[in-house]
Short mmCIF file of C-alpha atoms and ligand atoms in Angstrom, two decimals:
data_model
loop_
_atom_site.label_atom_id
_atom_site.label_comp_id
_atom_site.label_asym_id
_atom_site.label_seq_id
_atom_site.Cartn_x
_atom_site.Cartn_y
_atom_site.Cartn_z
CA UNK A 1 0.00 0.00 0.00
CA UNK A 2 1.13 3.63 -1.08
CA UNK A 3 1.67 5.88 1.81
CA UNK A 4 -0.91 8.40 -0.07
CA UNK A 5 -3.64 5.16 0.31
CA UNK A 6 -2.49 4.43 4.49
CA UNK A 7 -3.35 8.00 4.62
CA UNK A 8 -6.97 7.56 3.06
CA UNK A 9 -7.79 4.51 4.40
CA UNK A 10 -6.51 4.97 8.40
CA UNK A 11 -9.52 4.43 10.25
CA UNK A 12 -8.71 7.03 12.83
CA UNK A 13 -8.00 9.74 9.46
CA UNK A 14 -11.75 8.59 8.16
CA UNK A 15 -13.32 9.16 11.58
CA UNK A 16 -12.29 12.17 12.02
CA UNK A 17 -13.06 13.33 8.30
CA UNK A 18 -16.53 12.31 9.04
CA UNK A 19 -16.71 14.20 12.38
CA UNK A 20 -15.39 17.23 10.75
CA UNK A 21 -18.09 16.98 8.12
CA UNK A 22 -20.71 16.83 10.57
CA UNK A 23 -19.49 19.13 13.18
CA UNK A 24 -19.27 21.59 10.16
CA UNK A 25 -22.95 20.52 8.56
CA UNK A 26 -24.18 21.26 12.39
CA UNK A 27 -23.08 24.53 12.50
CA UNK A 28 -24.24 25.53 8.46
CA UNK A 29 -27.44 24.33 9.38
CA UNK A 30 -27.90 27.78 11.55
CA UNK A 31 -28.19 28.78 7.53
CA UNK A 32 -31.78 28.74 6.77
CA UNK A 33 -33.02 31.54 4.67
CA UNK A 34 -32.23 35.16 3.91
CA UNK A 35 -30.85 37.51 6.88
CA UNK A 36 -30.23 41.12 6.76
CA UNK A 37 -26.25 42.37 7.94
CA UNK A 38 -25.45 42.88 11.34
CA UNK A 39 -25.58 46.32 11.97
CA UNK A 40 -22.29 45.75 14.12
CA UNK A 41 -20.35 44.76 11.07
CA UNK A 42 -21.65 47.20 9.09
CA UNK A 43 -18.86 49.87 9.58
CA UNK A 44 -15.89 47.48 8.67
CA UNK A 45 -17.84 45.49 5.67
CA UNK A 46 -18.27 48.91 4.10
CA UNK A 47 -14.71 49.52 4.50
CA UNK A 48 -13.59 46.30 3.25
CA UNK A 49 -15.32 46.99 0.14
CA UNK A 50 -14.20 50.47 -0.34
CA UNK A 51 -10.78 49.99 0.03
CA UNK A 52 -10.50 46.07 -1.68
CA UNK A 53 -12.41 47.91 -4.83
CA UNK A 54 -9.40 50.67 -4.71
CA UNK A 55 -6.83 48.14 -4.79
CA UNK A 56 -8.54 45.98 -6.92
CA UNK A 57 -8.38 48.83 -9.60
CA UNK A 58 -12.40 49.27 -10.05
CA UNK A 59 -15.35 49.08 -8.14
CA UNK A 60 -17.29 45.66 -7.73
CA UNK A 61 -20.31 45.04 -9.38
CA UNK A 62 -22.38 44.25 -6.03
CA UNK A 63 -20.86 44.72 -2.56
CA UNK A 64 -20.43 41.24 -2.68
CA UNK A 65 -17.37 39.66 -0.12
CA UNK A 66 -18.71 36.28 1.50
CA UNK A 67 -16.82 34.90 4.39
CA UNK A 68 -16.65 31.81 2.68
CA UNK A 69 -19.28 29.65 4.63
CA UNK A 70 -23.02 29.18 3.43
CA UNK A 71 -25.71 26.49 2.70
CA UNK A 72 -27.30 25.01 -0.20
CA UNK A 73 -28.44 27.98 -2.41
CA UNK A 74 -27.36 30.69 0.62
CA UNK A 75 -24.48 32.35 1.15
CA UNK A 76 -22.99 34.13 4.17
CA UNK A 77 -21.74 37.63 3.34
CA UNK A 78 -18.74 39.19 5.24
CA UNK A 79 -21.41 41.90 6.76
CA UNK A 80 -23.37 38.93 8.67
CA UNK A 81 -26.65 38.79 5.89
CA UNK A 82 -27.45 35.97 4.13
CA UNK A 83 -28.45 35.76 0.30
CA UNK A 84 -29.33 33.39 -2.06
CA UNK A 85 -27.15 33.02 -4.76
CA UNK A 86 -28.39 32.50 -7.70
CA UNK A 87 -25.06 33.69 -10.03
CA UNK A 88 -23.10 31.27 -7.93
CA UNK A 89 -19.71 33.05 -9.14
CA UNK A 90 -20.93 33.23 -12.32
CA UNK A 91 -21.61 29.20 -12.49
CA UNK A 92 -18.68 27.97 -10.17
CA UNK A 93 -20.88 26.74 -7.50
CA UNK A 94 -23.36 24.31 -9.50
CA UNK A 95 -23.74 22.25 -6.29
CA UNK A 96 -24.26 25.40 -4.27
CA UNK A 97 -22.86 26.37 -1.33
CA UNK A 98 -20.61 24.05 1.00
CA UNK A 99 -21.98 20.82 -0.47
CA UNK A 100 -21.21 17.69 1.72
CA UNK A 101 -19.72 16.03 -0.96
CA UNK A 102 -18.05 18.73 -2.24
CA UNK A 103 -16.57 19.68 1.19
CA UNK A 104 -15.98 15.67 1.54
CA UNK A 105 -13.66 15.76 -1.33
CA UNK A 106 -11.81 18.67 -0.41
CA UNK A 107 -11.05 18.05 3.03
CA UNK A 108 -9.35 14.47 2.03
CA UNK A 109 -7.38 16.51 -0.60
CA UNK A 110 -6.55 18.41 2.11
CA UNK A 111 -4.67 15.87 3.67
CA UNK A 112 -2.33 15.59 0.86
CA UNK A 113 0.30 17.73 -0.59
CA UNK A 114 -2.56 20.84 -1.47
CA UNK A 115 -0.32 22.91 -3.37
CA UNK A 116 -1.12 23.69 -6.99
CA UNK A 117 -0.70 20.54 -9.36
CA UNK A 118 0.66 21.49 -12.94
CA UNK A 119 1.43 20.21 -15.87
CA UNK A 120 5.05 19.00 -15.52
CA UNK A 121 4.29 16.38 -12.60
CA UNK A 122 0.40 15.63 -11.88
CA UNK A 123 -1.15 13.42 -8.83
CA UNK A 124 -3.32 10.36 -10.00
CA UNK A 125 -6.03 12.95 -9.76
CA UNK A 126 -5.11 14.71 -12.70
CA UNK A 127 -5.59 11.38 -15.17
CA UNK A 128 -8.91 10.44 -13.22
CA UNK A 129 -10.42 13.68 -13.94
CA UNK A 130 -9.32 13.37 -17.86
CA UNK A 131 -10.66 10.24 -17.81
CA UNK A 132 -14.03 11.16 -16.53
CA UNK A 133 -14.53 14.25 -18.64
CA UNK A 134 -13.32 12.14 -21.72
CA UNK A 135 -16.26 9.42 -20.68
CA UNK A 136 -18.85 12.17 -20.26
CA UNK A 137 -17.99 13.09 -23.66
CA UNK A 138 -18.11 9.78 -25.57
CA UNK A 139 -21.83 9.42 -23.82
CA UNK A 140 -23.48 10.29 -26.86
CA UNK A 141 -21.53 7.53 -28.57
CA UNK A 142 -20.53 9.68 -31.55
CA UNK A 143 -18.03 12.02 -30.67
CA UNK A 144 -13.89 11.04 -30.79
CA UNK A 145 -13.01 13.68 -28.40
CA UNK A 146 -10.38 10.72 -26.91
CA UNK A 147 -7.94 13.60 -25.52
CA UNK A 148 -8.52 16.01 -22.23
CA UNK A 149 -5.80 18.59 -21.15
CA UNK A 150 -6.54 20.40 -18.24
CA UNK A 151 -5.73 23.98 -17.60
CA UNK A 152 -6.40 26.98 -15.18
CA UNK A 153 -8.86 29.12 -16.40
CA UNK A 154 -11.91 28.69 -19.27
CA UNK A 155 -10.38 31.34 -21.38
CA UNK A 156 -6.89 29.30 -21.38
CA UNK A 157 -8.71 26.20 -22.52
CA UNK A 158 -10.14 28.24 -25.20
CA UNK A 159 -6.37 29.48 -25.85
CA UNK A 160 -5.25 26.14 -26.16
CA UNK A 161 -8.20 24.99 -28.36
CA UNK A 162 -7.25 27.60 -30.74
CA UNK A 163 -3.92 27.27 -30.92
CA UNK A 164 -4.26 23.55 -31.80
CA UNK A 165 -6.88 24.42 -34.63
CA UNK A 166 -4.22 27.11 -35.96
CA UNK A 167 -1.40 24.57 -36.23
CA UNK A 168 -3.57 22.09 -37.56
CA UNK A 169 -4.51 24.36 -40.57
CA UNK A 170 -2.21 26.57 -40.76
CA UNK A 171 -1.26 28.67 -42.62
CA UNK A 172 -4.99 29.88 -42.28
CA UNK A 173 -6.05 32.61 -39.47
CA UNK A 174 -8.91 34.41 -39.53
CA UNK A 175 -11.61 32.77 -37.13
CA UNK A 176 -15.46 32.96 -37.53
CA UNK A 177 -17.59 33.53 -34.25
CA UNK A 178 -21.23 34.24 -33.48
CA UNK A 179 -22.64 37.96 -33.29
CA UNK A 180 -22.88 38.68 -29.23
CA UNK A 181 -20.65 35.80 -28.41
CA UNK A 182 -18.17 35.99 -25.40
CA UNK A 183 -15.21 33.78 -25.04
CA UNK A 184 -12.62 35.03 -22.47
CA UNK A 185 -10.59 37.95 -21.84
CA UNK A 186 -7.20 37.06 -23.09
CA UNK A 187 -5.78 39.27 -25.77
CA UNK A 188 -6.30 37.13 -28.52
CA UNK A 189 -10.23 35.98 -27.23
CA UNK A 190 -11.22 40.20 -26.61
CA UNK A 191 -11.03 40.28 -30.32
CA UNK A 192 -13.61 37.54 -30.74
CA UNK A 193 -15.83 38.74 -28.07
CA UNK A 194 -18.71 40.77 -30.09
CA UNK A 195 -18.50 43.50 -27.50
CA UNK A 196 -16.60 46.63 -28.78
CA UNK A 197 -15.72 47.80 -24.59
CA UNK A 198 -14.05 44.28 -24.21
CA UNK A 199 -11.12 45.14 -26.23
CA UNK A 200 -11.15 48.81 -25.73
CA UNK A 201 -7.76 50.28 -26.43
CA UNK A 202 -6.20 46.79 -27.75
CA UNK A 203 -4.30 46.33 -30.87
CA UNK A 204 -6.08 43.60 -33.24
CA UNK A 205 -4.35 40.99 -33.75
CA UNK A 206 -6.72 38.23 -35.08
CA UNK A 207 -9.20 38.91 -37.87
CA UNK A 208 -12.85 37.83 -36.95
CA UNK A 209 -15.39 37.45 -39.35
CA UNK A 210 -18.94 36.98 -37.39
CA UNK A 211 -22.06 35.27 -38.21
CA UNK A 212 -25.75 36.16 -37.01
CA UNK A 213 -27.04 33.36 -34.09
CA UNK A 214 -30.19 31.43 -33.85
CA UNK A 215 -33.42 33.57 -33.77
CA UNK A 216 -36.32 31.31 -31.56
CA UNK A 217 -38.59 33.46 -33.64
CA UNK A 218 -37.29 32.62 -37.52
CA UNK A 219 -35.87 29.38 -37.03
CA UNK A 220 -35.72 28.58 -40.81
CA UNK A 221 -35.63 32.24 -41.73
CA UNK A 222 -32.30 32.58 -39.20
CA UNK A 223 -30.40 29.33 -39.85
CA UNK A 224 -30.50 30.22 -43.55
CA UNK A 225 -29.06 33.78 -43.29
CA UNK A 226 -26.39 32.28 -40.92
CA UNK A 227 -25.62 29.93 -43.83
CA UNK A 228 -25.25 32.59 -46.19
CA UNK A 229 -23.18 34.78 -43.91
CA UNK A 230 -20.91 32.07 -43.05
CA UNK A 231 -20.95 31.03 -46.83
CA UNK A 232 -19.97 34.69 -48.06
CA UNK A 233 -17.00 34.86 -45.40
CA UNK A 234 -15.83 31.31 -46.61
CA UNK A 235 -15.28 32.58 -50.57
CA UNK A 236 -14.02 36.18 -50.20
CA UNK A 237 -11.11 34.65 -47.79
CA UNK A 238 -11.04 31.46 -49.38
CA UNK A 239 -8.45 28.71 -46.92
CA UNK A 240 -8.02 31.62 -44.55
CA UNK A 241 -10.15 30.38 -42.00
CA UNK A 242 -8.88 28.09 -39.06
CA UNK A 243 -11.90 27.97 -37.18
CA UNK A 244 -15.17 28.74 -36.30
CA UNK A 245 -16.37 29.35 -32.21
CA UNK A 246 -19.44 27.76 -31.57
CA UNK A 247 -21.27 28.88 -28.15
CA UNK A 248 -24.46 26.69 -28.62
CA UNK A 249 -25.99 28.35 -25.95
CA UNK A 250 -25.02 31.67 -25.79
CA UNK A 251 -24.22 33.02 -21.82
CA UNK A 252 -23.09 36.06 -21.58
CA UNK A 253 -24.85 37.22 -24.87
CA UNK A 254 -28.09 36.88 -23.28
CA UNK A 255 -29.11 33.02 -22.76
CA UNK A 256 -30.08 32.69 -26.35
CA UNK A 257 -30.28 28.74 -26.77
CA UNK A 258 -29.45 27.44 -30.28
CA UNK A 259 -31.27 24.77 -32.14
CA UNK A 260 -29.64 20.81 -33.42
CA UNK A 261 -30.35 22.05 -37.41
CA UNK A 262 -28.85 25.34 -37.03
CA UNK A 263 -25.81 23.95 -35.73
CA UNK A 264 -25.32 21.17 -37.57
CA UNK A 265 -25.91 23.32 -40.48
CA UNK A 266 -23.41 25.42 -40.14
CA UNK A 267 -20.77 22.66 -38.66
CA UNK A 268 -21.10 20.89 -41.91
CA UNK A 269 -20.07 24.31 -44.24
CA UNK A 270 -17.45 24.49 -41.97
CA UNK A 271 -16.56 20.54 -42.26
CA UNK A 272 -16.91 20.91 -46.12
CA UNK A 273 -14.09 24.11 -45.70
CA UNK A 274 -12.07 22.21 -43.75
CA UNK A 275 -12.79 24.71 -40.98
CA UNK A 276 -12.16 23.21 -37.15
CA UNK A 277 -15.52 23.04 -35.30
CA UNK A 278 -14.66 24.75 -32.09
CA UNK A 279 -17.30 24.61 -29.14
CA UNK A 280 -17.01 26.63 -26.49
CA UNK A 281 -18.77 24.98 -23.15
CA UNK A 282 -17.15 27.05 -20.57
CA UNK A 283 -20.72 28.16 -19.21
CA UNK A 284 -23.06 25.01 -20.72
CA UNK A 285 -20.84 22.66 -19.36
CA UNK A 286 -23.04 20.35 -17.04
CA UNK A 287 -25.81 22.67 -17.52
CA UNK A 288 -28.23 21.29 -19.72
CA UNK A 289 -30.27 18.01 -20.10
CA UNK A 290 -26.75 16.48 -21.06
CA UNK A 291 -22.97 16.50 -19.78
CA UNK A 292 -21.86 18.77 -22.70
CA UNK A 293 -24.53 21.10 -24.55
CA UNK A 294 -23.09 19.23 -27.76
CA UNK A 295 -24.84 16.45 -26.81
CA UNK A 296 -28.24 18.23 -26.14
CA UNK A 297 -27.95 19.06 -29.75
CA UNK A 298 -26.61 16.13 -31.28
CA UNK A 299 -23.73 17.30 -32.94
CA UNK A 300 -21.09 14.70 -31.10
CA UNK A 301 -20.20 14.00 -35.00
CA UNK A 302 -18.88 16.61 -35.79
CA UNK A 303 -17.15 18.25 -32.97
CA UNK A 304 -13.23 18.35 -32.91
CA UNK A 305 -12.21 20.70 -30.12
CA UNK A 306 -14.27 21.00 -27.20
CA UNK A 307 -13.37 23.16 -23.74
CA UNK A 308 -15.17 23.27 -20.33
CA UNK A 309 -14.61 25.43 -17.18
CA UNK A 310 -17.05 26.90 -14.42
CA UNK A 311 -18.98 24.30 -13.21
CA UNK A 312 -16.38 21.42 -13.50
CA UNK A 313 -13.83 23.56 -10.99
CA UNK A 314 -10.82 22.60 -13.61
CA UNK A 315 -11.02 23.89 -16.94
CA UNK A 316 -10.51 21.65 -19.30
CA UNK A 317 -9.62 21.42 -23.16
CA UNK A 318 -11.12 17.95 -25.44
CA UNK A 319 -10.05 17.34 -28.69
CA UNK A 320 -10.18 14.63 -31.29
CA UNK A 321 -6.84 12.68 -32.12
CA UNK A 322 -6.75 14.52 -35.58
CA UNK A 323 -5.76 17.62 -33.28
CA UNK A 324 -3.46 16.52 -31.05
CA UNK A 325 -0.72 19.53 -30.98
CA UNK A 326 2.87 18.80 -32.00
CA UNK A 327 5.12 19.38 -28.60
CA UNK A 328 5.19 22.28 -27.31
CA UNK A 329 1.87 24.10 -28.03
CA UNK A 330 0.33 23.63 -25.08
CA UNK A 331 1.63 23.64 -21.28
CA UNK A 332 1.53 25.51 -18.00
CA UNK A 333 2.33 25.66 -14.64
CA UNK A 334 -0.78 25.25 -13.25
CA UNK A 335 -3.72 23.33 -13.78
CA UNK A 336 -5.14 23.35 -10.06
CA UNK A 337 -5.23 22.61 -6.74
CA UNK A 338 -5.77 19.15 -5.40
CA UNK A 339 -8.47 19.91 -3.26
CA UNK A 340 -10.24 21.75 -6.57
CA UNK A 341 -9.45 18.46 -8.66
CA UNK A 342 -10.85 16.40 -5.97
CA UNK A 343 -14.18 18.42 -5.95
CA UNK A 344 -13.99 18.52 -9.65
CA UNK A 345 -13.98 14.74 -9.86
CA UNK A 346 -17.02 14.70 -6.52
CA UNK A 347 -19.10 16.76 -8.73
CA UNK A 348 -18.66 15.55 -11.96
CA UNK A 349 -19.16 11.98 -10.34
CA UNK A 350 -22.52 13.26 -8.44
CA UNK A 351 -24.28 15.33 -11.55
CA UNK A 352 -23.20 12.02 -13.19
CA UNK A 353 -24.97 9.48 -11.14
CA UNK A 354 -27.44 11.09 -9.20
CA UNK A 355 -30.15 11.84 -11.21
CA UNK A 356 -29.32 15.48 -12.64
CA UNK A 357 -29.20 14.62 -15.80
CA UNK A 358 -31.77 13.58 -18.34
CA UNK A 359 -35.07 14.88 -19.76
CA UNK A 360 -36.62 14.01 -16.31
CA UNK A 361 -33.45 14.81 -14.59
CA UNK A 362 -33.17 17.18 -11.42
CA UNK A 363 -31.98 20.16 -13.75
CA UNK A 364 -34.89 19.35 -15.77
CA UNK A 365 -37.19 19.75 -12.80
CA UNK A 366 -35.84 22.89 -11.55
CA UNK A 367 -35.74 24.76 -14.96
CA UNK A 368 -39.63 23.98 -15.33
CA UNK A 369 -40.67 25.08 -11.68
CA UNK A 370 -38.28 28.15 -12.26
CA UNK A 371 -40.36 28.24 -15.76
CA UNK A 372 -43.73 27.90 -14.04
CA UNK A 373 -43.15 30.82 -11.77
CA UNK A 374 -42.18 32.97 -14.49
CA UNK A 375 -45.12 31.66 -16.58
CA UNK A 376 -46.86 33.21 -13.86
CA UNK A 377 -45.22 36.28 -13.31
CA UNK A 378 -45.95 36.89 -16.59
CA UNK A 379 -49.67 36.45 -16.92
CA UNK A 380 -50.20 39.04 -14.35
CA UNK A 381 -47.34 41.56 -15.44
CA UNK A 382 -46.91 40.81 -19.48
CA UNK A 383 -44.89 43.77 -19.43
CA UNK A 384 -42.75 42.81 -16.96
CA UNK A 385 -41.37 39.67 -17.69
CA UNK A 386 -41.22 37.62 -20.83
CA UNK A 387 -39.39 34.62 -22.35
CA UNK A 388 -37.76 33.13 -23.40
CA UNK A 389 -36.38 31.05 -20.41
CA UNK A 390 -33.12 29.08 -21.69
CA UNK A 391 -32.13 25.80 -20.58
CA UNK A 392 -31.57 23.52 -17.84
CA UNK A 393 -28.80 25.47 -14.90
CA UNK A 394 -28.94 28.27 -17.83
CA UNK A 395 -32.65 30.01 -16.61
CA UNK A 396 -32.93 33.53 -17.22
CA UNK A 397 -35.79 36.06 -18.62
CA UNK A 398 -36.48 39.17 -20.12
CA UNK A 399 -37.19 41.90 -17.43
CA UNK A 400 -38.42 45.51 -18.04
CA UNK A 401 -38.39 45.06 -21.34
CA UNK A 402 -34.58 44.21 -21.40
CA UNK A 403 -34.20 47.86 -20.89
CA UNK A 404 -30.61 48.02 -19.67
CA UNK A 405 -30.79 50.41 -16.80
CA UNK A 406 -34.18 49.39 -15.18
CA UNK A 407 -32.69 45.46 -15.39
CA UNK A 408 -29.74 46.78 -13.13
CA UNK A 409 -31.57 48.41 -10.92
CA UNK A 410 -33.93 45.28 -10.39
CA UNK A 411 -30.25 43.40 -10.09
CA UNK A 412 -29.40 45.69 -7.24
CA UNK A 413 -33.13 45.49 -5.58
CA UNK A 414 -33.21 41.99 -5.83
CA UNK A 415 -29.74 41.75 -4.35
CA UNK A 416 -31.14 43.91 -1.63
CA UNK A 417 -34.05 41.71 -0.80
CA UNK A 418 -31.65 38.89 -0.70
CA UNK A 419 -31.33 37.25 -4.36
CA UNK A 420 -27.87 37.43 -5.90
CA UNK A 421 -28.84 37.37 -9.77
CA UNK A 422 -27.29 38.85 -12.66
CA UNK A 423 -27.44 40.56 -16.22
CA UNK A 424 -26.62 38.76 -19.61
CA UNK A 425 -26.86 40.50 -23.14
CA UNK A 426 -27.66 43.57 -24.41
CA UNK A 427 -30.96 44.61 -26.62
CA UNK A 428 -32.05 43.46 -24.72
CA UNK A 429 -30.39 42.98 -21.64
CA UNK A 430 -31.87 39.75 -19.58
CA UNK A 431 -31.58 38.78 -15.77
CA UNK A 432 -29.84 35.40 -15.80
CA UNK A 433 -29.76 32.59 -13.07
CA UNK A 434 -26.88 30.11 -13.09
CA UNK A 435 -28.74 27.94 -10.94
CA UNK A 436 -26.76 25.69 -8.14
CA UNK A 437 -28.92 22.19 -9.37
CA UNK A 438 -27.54 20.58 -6.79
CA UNK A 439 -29.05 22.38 -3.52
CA UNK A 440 -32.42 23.93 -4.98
CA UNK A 441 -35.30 22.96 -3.54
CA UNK A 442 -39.11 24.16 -4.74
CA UNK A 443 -39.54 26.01 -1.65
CA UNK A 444 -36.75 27.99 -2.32
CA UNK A 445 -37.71 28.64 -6.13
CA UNK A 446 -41.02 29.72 -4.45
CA UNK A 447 -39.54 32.12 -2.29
CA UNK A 448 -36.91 33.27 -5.24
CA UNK A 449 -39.94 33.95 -7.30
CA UNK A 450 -41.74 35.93 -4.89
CA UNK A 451 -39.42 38.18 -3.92
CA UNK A 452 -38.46 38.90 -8.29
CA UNK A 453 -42.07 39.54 -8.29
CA UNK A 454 -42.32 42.40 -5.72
CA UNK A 455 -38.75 43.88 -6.78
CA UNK A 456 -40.65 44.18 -10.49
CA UNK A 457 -43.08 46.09 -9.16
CA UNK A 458 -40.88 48.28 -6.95
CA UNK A 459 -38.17 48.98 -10.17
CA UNK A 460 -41.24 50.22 -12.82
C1 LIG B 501 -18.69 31.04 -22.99
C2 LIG B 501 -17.51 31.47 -22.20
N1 LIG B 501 -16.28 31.23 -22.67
C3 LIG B 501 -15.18 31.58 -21.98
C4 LIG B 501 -15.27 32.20 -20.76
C5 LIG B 501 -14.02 32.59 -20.02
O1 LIG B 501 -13.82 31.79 -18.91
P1 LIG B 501 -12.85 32.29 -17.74
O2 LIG B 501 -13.51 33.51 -17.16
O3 LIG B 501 -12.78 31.14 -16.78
O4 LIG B 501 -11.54 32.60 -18.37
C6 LIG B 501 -16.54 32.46 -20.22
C7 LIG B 501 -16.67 33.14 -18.92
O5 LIG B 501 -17.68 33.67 -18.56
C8 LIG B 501 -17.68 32.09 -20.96
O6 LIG B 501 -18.91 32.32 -20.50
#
């Protein structure tokens, strides 16, 4: 027996694991529901924020520091109130807040050598979690995404996932990307992002041709104008494209979900062009019916790169063997912790084989009661709230009339009451849940929908 598995499997080590766990649960469970600050902690929170936004170099979007602890769906704030959170740092937290096995999985990584893990010299950890995020992948049965290399951040596995498609055709390098997508905030990805304050004051240095996304309304109508678009690109740079981004459900641009024939559509011009089929799942990942939102659609067949990040903790880049990189391309220092690796593996393992998954799964479930409510909502305020609602972990709406201001004000009163949501697109600009699945329960999305109600109201 390894040292590492006398360590693990020491009676005395797994006893007291489990007492910490439940020592800890005990004292989370004084986390119930929403609680306003304590007034005593007031004077210093307000400081902390003031002075961590100077350093920082900008002010934060919500004065938002959490001490780290919470429950479920709440979180404990540095000032003493308790929220539900509902952006989850922007889709980290799927499981939600100090989930048991989550914390499990941590606390015996803990008991190893914690420092970061990198790419030079990896635990055993390292090749599980490949493994496991290659087997989610080959679910569908169709795609040959046989390689996984994991990295520290989802804009770095979309770095990576470029770079390969480059050397693969090069000389070729203009990319093709959706209108409104968002892929990372690297140099190279501001330029793709279709957001002209991304990549304010930076040089170009990658040529981006963009094609119109999926309208819900003009399904035919839309698909075939993306077709042309992408077609018209394809002859006046003829070989000059390496790749095209797919975001099949696009996040940040608004939780616009795409359709199986628009994508496939446009994946087969691009096979035809010898164009790489990129897909970015840094925000789907795990978020839909399906592992990856490739799979919701279909499309395992004709995906070569794939990369994750967010919700599976590690971020991760998948690609078939025609794209493996010639030495050298890709490496770093980092690709995480072992207690995040751990926790990656925990959750990946638990949306895998406890029911979240599926057209019946628990995401499933929670999307439709979130839908419900809104269904509601809107009956009695049409002018309030309208769809549509997205997708699985991915539920969001169209408030105020997307109407950028009033939707950050309701952000801010909502935030107020207690519910830590967030904006996505622009024309309009929705309010966006990245729902923690794994800690929701319908009294909660009761409660949730309530209080959105009466913070409509109050932001008219
Ligand atoms: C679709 C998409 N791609 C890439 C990224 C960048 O990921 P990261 O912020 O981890 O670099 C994001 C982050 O929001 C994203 O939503």
């Amino acid at each position: 027996m390894t040292i590492s598995e006398q360590i693990k499997s020491d009676p005395t080590i797994q006893s007291t694991v489990e007492q910490l766990l439940s020592r800890c649960q005990k004292i989370q469970q004084q986390i119930t529901g929403i609680k306003p600050s304590d007034p005593a902690l007031k004077q210093s929170y307000d400081d902390a924020i003031k002075s961590f936004s100077h350093t920082r170099g900008g002010g934060l979007f919500f004065p938002y520091l959490s001490t780290g602890a919470g429950s479920g769906p709440f979180v404990e704030l540095a000032d003493g109130s308790v929220k539900y959170d509902l952006t989850c740092g922007i889709g980290v937290h799927i499981m939600g807040h100090s989930h048991p096995v989550v914390m499990k999985a941590s606390i015996e990584a803990g008991l190893e050598d914690v420092t970061m893990q990198g790419n030079l010299q990896q635990n055993l950890n390292s090749k599980v979690l490949c493994d496991k995020m290659v087997e989610l992948a080959k679910l569908d049965g169709s795609s040959q995404l046989d390689h996984c290399f994991l990295s520290s951040s989802g804009v770095m596995a979309g770095e990576n996932a470029l770079k390969m498609a480059m050397q693969k055709h090069a000389p070729a390098s203009r990319v093709l990307a959706f209108e409104r997508c968002f892929a990372g905030r690297s140099l190279a990805f501001s330029q793709i992002n279709d957001k002209p304050a991304f990549r304010d004051g930076l040089p170009e240095i990658l040529n981006v041709d963009y094609v119109p996304f999926y309208d819900v309304n003009d399904p035919e109508g839309s698909t075939t104008r993306a077709a042309d678009t992408l077609n018209t690109h394809l002859t006046r740079y003829p070989k000059k494209h390496a790749a095209m981004f797919f975001e099949l459900i696009q996040g940040e641009g608004g939780f616009h979900v795409g359709c199986e024939n628009f994508h496939r559509t446009l994946m087969e011009i691009c096979k035809k062009h010898d164009v790489a089929v990129l897909v970015d799942e840094v925000q789907t990942f795990a978020r839909t019916h399906h592992p990856y939102a490739f799979q919701e659609f279909n499309l395992g067949d004709l995906v070569d790169i794939v990369w994750i990040g967010k919700a599976a903790q590690v971020c991760a880049t998948l690609f078939t063997s025609e794209y493996v990189p010639r030495p050298g391309l890709v490496a770093q220092t980092y690709t995480a912790s072992s207690a995040t690796i751990a926790s990656s593996i925990a959750i990946l393992n638990e949306l895998d084989g406890n029911g979240y998954f599926g057209e019946n799964g628990k995401t499933a479930q929670i999307h439709q009661q979130f839908v419900d409510g809104f269904d509601a909502i809107s009956s009695r305020h049409p002018e309030l709230l309208t769809g549509p609602y997205g997708i699985g972990a991915m539920t969001g709406c169209t408030v105020h009339g997307g109407d950028y201001a009033k939707v950050t004000h309701l952000i801010h009163n909502l935030y107020d009451k207690g519910v830590i949501a967030f904006l996505a697109g622009a024309n309009p600009t929705r309010l966006r849940f990245l729902v923690p699945v794994g800690s929701l329960e319908p009294n909660h999305i009761k409660e949730i929908l309530e209080i959105l109600e009466a913070s409509l109201i109050e932001t008219i």
